[in-house]
CSV table of C-alpha atoms and ligand atoms in Angstrom, one decimal:
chain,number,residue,atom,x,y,z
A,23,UNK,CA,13.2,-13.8,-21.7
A,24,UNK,CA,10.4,-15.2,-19.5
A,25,UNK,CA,8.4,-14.2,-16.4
A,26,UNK,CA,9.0,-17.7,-14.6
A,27,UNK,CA,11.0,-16.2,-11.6
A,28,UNK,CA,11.8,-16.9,-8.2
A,29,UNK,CA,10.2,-14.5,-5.5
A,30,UNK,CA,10.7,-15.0,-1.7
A,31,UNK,CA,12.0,-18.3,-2.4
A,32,UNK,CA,9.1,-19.9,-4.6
A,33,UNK,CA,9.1,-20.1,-8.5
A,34,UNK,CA,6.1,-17.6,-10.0
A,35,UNK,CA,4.6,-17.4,-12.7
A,36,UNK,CA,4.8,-13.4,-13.0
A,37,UNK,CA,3.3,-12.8,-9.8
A,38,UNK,CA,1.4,-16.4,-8.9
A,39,UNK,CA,3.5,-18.8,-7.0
A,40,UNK,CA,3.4,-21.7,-9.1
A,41,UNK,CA,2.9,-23.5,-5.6
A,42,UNK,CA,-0.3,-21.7,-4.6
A,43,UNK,CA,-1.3,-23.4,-8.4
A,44,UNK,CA,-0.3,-26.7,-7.6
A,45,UNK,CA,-2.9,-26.5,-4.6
A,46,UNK,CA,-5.7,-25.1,-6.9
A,47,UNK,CA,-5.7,-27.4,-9.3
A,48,UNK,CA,-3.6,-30.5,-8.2
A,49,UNK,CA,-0.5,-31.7,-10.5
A,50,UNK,CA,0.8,-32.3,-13.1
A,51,UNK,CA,-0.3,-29.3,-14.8
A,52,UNK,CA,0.9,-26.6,-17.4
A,53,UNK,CA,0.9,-23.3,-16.6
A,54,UNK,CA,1.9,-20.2,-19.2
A,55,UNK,CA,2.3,-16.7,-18.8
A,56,UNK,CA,0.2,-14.4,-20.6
A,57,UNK,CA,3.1,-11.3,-20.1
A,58,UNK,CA,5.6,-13.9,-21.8
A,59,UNK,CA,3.6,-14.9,-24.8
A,60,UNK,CA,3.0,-11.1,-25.2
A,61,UNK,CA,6.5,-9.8,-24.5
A,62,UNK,CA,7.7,-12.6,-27.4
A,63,UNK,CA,4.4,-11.7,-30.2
A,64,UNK,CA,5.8,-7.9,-29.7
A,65,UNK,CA,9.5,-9.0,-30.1
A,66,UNK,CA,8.8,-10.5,-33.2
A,67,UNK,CA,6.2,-8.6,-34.8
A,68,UNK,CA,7.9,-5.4,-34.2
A,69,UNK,CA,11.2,-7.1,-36.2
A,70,UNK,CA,9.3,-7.3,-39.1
A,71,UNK,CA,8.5,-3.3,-39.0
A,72,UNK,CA,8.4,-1.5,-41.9
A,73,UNK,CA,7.6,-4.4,-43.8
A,74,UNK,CA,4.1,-5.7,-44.9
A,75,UNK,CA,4.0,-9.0,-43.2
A,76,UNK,CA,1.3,-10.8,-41.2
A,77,UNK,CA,2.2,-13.2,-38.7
A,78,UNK,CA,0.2,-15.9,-38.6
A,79,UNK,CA,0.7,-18.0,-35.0
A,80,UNK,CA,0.9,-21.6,-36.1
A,81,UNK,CA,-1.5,-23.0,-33.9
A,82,UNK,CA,0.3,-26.6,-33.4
A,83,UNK,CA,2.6,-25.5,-30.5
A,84,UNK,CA,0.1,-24.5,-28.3
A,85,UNK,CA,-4.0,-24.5,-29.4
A,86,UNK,CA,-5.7,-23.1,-26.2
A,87,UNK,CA,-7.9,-21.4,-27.0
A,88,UNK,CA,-6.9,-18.8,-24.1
A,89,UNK,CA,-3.7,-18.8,-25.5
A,90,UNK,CA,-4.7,-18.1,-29.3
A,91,UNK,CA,-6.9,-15.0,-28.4
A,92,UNK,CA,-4.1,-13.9,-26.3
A,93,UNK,CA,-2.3,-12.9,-29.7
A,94,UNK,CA,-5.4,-12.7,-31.7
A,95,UNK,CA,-5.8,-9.7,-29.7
A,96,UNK,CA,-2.3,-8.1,-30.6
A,97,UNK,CA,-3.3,-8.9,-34.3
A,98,UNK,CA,-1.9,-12.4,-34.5
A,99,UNK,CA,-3.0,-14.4,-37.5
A,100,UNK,CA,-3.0,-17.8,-37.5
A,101,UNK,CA,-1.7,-20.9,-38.8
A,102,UNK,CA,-3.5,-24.1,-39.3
A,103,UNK,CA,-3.0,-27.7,-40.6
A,104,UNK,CA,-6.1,-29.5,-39.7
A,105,UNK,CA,-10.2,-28.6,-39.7
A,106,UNK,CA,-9.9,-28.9,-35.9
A,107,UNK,CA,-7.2,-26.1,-35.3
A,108,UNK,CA,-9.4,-23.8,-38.3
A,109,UNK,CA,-12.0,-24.3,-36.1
A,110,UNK,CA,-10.0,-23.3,-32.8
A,111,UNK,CA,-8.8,-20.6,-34.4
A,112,UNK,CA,-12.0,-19.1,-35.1
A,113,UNK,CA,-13.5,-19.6,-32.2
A,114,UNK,CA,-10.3,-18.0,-30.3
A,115,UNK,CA,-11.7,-14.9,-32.7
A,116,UNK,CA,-9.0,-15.0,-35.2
A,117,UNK,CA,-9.8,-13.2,-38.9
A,118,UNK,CA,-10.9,-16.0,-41.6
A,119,UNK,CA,-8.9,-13.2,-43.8
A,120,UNK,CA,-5.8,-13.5,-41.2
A,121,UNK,CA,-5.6,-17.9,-41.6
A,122,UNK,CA,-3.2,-20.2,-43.6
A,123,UNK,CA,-4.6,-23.4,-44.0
A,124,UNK,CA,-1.6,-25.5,-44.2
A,125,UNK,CA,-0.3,-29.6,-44.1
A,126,UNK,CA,0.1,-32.1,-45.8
A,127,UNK,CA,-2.8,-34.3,-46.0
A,128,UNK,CA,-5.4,-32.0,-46.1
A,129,UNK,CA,-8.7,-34.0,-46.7
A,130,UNK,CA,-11.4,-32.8,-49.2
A,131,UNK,CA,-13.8,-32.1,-46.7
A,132,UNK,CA,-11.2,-30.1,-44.6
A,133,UNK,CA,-10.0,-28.0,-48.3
A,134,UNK,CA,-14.1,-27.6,-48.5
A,135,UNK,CA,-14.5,-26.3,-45.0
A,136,UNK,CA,-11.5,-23.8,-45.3
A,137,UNK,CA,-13.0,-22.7,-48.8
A,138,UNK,CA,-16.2,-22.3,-46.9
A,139,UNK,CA,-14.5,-20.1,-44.0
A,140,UNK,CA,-12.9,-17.6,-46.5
A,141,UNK,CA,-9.2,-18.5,-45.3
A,142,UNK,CA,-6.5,-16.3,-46.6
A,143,UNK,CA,-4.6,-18.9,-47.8
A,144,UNK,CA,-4.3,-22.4,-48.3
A,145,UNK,CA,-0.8,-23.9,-49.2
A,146,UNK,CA,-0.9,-27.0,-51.2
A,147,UNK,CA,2.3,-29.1,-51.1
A,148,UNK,CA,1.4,-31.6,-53.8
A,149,UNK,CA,-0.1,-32.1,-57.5
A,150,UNK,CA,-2.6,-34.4,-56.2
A,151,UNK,CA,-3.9,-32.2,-53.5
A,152,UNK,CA,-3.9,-29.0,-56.1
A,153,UNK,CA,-6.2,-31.1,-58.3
A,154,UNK,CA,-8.7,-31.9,-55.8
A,155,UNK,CA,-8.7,-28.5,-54.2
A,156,UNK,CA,-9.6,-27.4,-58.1
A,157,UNK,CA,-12.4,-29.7,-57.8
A,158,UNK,CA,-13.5,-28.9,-54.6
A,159,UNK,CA,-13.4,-25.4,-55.3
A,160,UNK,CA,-15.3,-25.2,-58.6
A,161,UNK,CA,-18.6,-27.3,-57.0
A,162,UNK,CA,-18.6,-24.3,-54.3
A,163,UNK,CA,-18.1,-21.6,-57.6
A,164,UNK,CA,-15.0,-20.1,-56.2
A,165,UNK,CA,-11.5,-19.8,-57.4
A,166,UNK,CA,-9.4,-20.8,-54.1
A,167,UNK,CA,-6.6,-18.7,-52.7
A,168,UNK,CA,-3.5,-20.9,-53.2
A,169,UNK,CA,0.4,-20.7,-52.7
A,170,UNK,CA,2.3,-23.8,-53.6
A,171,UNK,CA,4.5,-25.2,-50.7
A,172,UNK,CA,7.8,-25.6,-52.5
A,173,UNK,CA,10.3,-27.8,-50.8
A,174,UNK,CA,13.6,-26.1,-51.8
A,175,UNK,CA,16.0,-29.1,-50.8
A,176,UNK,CA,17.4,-27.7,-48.0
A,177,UNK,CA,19.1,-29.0,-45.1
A,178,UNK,CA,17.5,-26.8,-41.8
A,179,UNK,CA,20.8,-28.6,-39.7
A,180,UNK,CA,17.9,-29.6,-37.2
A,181,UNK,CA,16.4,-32.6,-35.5
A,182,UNK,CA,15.7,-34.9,-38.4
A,183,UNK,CA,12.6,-35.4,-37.3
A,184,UNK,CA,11.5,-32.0,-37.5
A,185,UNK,CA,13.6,-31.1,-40.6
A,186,UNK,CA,11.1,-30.8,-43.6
A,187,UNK,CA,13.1,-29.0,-46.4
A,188,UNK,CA,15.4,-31.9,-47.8
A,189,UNK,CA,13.9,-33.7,-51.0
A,190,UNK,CA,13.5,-36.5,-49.2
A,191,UNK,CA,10.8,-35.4,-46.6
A,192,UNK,CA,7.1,-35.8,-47.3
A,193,UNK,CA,6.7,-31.8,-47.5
A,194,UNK,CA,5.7,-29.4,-50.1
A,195,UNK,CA,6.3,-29.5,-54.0
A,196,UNK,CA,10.4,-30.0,-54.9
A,197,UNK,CA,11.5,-26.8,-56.4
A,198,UNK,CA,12.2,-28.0,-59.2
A,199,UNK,CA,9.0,-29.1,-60.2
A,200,UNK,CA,7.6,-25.5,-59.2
A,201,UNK,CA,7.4,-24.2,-62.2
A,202,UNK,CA,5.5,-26.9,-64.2
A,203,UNK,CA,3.1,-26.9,-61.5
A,204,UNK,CA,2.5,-23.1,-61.1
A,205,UNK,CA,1.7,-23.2,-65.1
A,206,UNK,CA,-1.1,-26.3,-64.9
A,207,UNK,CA,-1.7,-24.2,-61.6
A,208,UNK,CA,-2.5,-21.1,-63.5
A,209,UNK,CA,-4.9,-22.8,-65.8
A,210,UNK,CA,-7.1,-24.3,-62.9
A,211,UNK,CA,-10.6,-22.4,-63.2
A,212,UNK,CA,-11.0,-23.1,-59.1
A,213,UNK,CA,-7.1,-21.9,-58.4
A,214,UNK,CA,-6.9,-18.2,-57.8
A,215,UNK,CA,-2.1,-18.1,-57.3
A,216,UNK,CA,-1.5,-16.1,-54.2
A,217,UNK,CA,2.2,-16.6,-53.8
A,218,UNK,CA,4.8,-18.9,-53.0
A,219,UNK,CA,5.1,-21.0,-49.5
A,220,UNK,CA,8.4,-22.3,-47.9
A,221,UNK,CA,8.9,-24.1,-44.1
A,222,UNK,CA,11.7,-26.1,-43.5
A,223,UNK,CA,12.0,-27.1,-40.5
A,224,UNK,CA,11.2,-26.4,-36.8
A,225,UNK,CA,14.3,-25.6,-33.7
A,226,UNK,CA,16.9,-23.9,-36.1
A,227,UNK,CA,19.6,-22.4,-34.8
A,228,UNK,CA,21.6,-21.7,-37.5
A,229,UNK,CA,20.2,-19.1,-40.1
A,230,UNK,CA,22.1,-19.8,-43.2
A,231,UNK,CA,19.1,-22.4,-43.9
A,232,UNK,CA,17.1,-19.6,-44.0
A,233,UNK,CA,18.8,-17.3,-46.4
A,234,UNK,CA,19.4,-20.4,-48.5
A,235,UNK,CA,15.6,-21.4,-48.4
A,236,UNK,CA,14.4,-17.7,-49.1
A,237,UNK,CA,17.4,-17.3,-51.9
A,238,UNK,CA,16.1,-20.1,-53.4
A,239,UNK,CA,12.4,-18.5,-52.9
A,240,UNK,CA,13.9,-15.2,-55.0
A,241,UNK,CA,14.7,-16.8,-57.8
A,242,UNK,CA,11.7,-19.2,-58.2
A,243,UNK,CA,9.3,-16.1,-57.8
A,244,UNK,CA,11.8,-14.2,-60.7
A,245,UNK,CA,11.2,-17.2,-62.8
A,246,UNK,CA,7.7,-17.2,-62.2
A,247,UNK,CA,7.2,-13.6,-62.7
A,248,UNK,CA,9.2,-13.9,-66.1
A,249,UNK,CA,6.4,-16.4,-67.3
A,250,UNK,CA,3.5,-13.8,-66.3
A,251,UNK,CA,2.7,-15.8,-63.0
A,252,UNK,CA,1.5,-13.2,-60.8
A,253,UNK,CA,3.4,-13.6,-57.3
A,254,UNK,CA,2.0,-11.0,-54.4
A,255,UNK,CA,2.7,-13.0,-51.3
A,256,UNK,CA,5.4,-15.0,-49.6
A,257,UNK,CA,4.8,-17.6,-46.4
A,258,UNK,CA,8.1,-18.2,-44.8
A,259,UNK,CA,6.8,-20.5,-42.6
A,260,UNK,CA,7.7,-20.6,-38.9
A,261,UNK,CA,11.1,-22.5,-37.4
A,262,UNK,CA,12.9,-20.0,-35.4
A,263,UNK,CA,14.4,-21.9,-32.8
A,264,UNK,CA,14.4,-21.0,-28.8
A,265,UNK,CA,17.0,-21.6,-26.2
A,266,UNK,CA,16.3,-24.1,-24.1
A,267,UNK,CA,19.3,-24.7,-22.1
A,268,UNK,CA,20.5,-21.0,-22.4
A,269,UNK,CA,22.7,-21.7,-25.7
A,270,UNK,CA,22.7,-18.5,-27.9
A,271,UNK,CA,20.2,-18.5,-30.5
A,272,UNK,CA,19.4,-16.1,-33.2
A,273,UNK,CA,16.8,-13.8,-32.2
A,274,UNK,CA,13.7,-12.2,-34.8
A,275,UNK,CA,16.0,-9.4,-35.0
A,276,UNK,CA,18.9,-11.5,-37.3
A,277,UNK,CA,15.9,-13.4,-38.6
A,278,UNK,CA,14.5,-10.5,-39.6
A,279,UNK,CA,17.7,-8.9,-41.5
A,280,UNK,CA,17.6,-12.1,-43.2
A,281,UNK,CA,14.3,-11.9,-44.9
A,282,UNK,CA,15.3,-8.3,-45.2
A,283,UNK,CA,18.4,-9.2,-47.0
A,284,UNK,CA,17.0,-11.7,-49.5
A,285,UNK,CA,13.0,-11.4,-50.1
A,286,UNK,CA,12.0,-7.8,-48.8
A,287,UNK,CA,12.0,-5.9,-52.1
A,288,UNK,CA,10.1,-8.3,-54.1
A,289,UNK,CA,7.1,-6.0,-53.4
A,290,UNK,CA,5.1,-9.4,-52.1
A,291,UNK,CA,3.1,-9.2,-48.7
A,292,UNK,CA,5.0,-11.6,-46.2
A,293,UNK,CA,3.6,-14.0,-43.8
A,294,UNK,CA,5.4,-15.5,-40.8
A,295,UNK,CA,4.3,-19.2,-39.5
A,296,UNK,CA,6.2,-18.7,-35.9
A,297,UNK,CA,5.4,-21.5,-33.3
A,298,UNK,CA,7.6,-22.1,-30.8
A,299,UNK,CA,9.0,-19.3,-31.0
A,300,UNK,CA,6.5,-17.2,-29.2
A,301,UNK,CA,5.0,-19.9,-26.8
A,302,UNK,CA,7.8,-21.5,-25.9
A,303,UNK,CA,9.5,-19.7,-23.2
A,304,UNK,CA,6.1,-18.9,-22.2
A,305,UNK,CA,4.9,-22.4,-20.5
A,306,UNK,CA,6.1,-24.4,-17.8
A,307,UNK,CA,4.9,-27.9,-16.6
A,308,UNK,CA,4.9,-28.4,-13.1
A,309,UNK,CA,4.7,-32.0,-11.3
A,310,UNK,CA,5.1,-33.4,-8.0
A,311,UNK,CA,7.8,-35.8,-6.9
A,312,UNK,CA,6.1,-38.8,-6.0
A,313,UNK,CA,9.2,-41.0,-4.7
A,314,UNK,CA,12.7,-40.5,-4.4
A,315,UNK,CA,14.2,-44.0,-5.2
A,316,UNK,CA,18.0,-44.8,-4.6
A,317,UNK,CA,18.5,-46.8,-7.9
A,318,UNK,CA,21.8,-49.7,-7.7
A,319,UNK,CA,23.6,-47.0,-9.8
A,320,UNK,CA,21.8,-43.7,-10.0
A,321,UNK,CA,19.0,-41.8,-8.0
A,322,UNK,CA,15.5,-41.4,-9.8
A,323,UNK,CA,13.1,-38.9,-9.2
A,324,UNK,CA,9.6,-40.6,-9.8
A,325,UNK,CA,7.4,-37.9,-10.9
A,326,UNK,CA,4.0,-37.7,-11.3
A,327,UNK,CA,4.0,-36.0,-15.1
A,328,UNK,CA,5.2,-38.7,-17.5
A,329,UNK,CA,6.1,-38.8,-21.3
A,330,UNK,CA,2.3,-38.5,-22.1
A,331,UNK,CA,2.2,-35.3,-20.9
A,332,UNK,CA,5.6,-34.2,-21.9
A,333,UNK,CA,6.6,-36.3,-25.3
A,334,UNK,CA,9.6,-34.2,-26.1
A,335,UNK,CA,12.2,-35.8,-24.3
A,336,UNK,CA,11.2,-39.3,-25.1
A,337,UNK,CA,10.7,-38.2,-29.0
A,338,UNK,CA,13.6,-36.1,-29.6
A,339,UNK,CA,15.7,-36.7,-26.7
A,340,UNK,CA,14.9,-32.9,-26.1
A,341,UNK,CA,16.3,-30.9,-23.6
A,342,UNK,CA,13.9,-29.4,-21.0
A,343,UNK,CA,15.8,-27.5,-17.6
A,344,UNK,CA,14.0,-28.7,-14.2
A,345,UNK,CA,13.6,-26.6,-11.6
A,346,UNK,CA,12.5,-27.3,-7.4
A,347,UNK,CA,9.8,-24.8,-7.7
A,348,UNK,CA,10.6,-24.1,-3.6
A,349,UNK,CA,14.4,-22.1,-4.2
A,350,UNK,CA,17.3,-24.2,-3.3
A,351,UNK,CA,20.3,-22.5,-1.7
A,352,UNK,CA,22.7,-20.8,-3.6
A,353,UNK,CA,24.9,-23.0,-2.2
A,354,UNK,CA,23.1,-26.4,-2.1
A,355,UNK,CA,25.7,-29.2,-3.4
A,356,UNK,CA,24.2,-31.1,-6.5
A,357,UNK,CA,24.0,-34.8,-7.3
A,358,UNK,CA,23.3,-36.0,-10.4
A,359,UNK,CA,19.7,-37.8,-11.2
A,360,UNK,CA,17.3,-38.8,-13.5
A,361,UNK,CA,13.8,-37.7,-13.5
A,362,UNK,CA,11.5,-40.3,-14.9
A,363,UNK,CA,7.7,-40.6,-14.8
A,364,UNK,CA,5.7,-43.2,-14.1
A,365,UNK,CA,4.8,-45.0,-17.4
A,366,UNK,CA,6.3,-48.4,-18.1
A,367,UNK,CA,8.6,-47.6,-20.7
A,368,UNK,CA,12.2,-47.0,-20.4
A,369,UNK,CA,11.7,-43.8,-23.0
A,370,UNK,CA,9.7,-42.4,-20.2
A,371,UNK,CA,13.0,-40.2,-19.3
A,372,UNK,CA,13.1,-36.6,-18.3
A,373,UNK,CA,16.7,-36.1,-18.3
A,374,UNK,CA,19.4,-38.5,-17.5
A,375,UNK,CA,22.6,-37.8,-14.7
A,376,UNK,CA,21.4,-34.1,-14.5
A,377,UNK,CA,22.8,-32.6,-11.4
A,378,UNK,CA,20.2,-31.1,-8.9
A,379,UNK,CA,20.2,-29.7,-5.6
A,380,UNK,CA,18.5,-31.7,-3.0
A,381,UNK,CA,14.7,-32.4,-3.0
A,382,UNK,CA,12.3,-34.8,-1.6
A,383,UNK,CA,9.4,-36.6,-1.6
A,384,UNK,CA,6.5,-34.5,-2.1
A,385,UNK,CA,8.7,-31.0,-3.8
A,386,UNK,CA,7.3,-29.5,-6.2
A,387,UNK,CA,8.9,-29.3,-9.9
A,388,UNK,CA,9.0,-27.1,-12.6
A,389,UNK,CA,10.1,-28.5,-16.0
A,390,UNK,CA,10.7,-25.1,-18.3
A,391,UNK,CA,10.3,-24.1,-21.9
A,392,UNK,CA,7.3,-26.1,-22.0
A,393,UNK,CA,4.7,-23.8,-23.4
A,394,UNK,CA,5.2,-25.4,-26.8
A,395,UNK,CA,4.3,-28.7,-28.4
A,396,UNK,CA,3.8,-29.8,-24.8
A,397,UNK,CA,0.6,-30.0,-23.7
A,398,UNK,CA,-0.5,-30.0,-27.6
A,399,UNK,CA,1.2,-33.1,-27.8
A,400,UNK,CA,-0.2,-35.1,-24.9
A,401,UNK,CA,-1.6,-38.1,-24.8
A,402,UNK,CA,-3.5,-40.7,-22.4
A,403,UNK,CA,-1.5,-43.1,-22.4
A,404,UNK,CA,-1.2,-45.8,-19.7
A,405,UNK,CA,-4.7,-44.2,-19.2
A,406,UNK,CA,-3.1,-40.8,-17.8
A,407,UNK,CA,-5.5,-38.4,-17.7
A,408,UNK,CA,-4.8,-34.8,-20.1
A,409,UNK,CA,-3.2,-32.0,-18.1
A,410,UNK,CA,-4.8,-28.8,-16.9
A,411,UNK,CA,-3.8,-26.0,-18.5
A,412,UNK,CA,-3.8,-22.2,-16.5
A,413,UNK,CA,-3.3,-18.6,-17.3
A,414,UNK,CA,-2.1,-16.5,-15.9
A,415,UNK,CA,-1.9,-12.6,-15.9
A,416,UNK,CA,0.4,-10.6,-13.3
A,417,UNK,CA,-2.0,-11.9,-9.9
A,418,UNK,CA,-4.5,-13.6,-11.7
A,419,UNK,CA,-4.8,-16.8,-12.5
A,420,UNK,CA,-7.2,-19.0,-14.3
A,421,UNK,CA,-8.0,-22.4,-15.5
A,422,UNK,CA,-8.0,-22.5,-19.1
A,423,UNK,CA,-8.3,-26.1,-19.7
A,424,UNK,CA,-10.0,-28.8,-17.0
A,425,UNK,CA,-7.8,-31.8,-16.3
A,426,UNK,CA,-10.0,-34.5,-18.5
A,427,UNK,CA,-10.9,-37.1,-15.7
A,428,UNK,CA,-10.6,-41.0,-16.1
A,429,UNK,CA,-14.1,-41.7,-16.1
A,430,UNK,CA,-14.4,-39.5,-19.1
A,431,UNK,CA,-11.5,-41.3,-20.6
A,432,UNK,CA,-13.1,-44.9,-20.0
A,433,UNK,CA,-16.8,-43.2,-20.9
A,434,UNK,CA,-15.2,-42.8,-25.0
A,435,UNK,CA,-15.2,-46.7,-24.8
A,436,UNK,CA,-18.6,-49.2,-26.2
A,437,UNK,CA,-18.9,-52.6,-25.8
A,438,UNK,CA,-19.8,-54.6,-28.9
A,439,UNK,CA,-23.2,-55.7,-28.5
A,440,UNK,CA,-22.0,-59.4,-28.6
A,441,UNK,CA,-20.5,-58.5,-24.7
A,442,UNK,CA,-22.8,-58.0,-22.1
A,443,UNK,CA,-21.4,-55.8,-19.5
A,444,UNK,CA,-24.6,-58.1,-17.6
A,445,UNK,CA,-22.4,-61.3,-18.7
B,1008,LIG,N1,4.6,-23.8,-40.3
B,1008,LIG,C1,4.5,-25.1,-40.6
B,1008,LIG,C2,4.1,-25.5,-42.0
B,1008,LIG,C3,5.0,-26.1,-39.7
B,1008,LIG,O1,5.0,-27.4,-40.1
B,1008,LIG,C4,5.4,-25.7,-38.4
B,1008,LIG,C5,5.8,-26.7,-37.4
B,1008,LIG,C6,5.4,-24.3,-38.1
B,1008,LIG,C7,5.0,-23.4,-39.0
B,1008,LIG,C8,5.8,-23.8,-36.7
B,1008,LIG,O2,7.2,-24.1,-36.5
B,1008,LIG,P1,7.9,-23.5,-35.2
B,1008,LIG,O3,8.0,-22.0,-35.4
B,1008,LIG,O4,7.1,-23.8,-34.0
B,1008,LIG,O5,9.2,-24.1,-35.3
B,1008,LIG,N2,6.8,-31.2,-32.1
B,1008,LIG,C9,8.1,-30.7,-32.5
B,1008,LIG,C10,8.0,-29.6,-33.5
B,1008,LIG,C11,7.2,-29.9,-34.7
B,1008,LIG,C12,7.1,-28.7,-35.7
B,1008,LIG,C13,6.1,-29.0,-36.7
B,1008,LIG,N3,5.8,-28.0,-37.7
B,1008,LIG,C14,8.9,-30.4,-31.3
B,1008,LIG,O6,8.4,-30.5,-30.2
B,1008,LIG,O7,10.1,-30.0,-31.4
């Protein structure tokens, strides 16, 4: 469910024709839809009614900060993996009290700053990393709030690179090693044990992953409890997976009956790490056709956003629909193209002998289901500058992020002072 509609003939963004965008602010650029990202936090949160969960946005998919007080402002919590995102997610307004620091790599200084920003959580996926979080704790005189990320061995039946339950990923603490390390754990004088943390993988579509991951969950926190390890709290991480080429996916209502079904009546508070999820459906990234070019075997529409902008295709050979933002006719006859940008790599592939009504030179595109680890991923490559980002709000729209120009691309460079730019 989106608000990315056609109305007299021109795609909108609830009631902004994502043409009368293009003109403001030039293309490529992503544009979400604050009524979406709304419409999806409700559809989620209210799921998990009744019981006493907070869910905490994870931050990654999409960190404007327009879009992070968006759902700050329904109550949204949020989920972090790196100082820069706890940062963004404070100055979006989120609640210290209301943020999981996770990841896997957290650095001392960034375990020190989360310490120092009263976090509600900070999930520590490794033996080494509990040790210096100990450490780090105990110079600032505070016991840490910590849940253990315990990797449960499970396969999420998802892209392999974004699968992170299986013993063999670099994630979280293998289950069953949880128990020695909630013991030394409970002995830590900078260690205060929240709970137990669990994410194991992003795009699922299948739920018994789920119920075998939180399963597995129940019966580590039973054990746990047996030994006089106090358990409140439960992070279930994010992963829900969206449809992206209308397939049927499970929606937070069976997700929900899941949890319901296997972690509800532990009496621990619940958090939720949802990503994609909620931002998903709620982006688009619009570019221009730059050439039409009649290939010796296939047509290609040369595009002006590239895999820079939009790494998901080229990464995970991920689908995304495309769109003429102008409406073709019902009836237009389609041809089968490839939409490719302008980078000099092969990878650098939209979609491959998709079929598409006609369009030219110079139309106007709308690649959908962008709104998440699209612009968050972008890069400058080939010396691209970043995409703008804009908001929009039934007839308003607004630019939430500048398009970062060349010269301030080339200005990050120094010469060495053995070059003279004088020569
Ligand atoms: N929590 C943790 C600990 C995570 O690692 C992630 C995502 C999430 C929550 C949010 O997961 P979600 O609800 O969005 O599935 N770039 C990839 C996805 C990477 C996901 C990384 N971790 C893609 O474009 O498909």
């Amino acid at each position: 469910m989106d608000h990315f509609t056609y109305r007299d003939g021109v795609l909108c963004a609830e009631d902004v024709p994502l043409s009368q965008i293009a003109e403001a602010v030039g293309t490529p650029f992503y544009c979400y839809s604050t009524a979406t990202l709304e419409h999806h936090y409700k559809v989620f949160a209210d799921a998990l009614s009744g019981l006493d969960a907070t869910v905490c946005y994870a931050v990654k998919a999409n960190p404007n900060i327009a879009v992070i007080s968006t759902l700050a402002r329904l109550g949204a919590g949020a989920d972090v993996v790196s100082g820069g995102e706890l940062k963004r997610a404070m100055a979006a307004g989120v609640p210290p009290e209301k943020i999981v620091f996770s990841g896997v790599g957290k650095t001392r200084d960034e375990l020190a700053q989360a310490i120092a920003s009263g976090v509600m959580q900070i999930n520590v996926e490794s033996e080494p990393e509990l040790q210096a979080l100990n450490d780090v704790a105990m110079e600032a005189g505070v016991k840490a709030p910590v849940a253990l990320r315990i990797n449960p061995d499970i396969d999420a039946k998802t892209h392999a690179k974004i699968s992170t339950g299986k013993s063999e990923n670099k994630f979280g603490i293998e289950w069953t090693r949880a128990h020695a390390v909630y013991s030394r754990a409970a002995k830590m004088p900078g260690i205060d044990i929240t709970g137990v943390a669990v994410h194991i993988g992003s795009q699922l579509t299948d739920l018994q992953p789920f119920h075998d991951a939180f399963r597995r969950l129940r019966d580590l926190v039973a054990m746990l409890r047996a030994d006089g390890l106090p358990i409140r709290r439960l992070d279930l991480g994010g992963g829900l997976g969206i449809p992206y080429d209308g397939e049927p996916t499970p929606g937070p209502a069976e997700y929900a009956a899941v949890v319901r079904d296997t972690v509800a009546d532990l009496g621990c508070s619940l958090v939720f790490e949802p990503g994609r999820m909620i931002v998903g459906n709620a982006g688009v990234m619009v570019s221009r056709i730059i050439y039409v070019k009649e290939g010796a075997t296939r047509t290609f529409l040369i595009i002006d956003a590239a895999m820079n902008d939009l790494m998901r295709p080229s990464l995970y050979d991920a689908y995304h629909a495309i769109v003429p933002v102008s409406e073709p006719a019902g009836n237009a006859p389609q041809k089968p193209v490839d939409v490719v940008g302008p980078v000099c790599e092969t990878g650098d592939t939209f979609c491959r002998q998709r079929p598409m009504p006609p369009v030219a030179a110079g139309d106007l595109l709308a690649l959908r289901t962008a709104g998440a680890y699209g612009a968050a991923m972008a890069s400058t490559y080939n010396t691209r500058p970043l995409l703008p980002e804009v908001l929009v709000s039934g007839k308003a729209f607004s630019l939430v992020r500048k398009r970062v120009e060349v010269e301030d691309i080339i200005a990050m460079d120094r010469l060495p002072a053995w070059i003279s730019p004088a020569g």
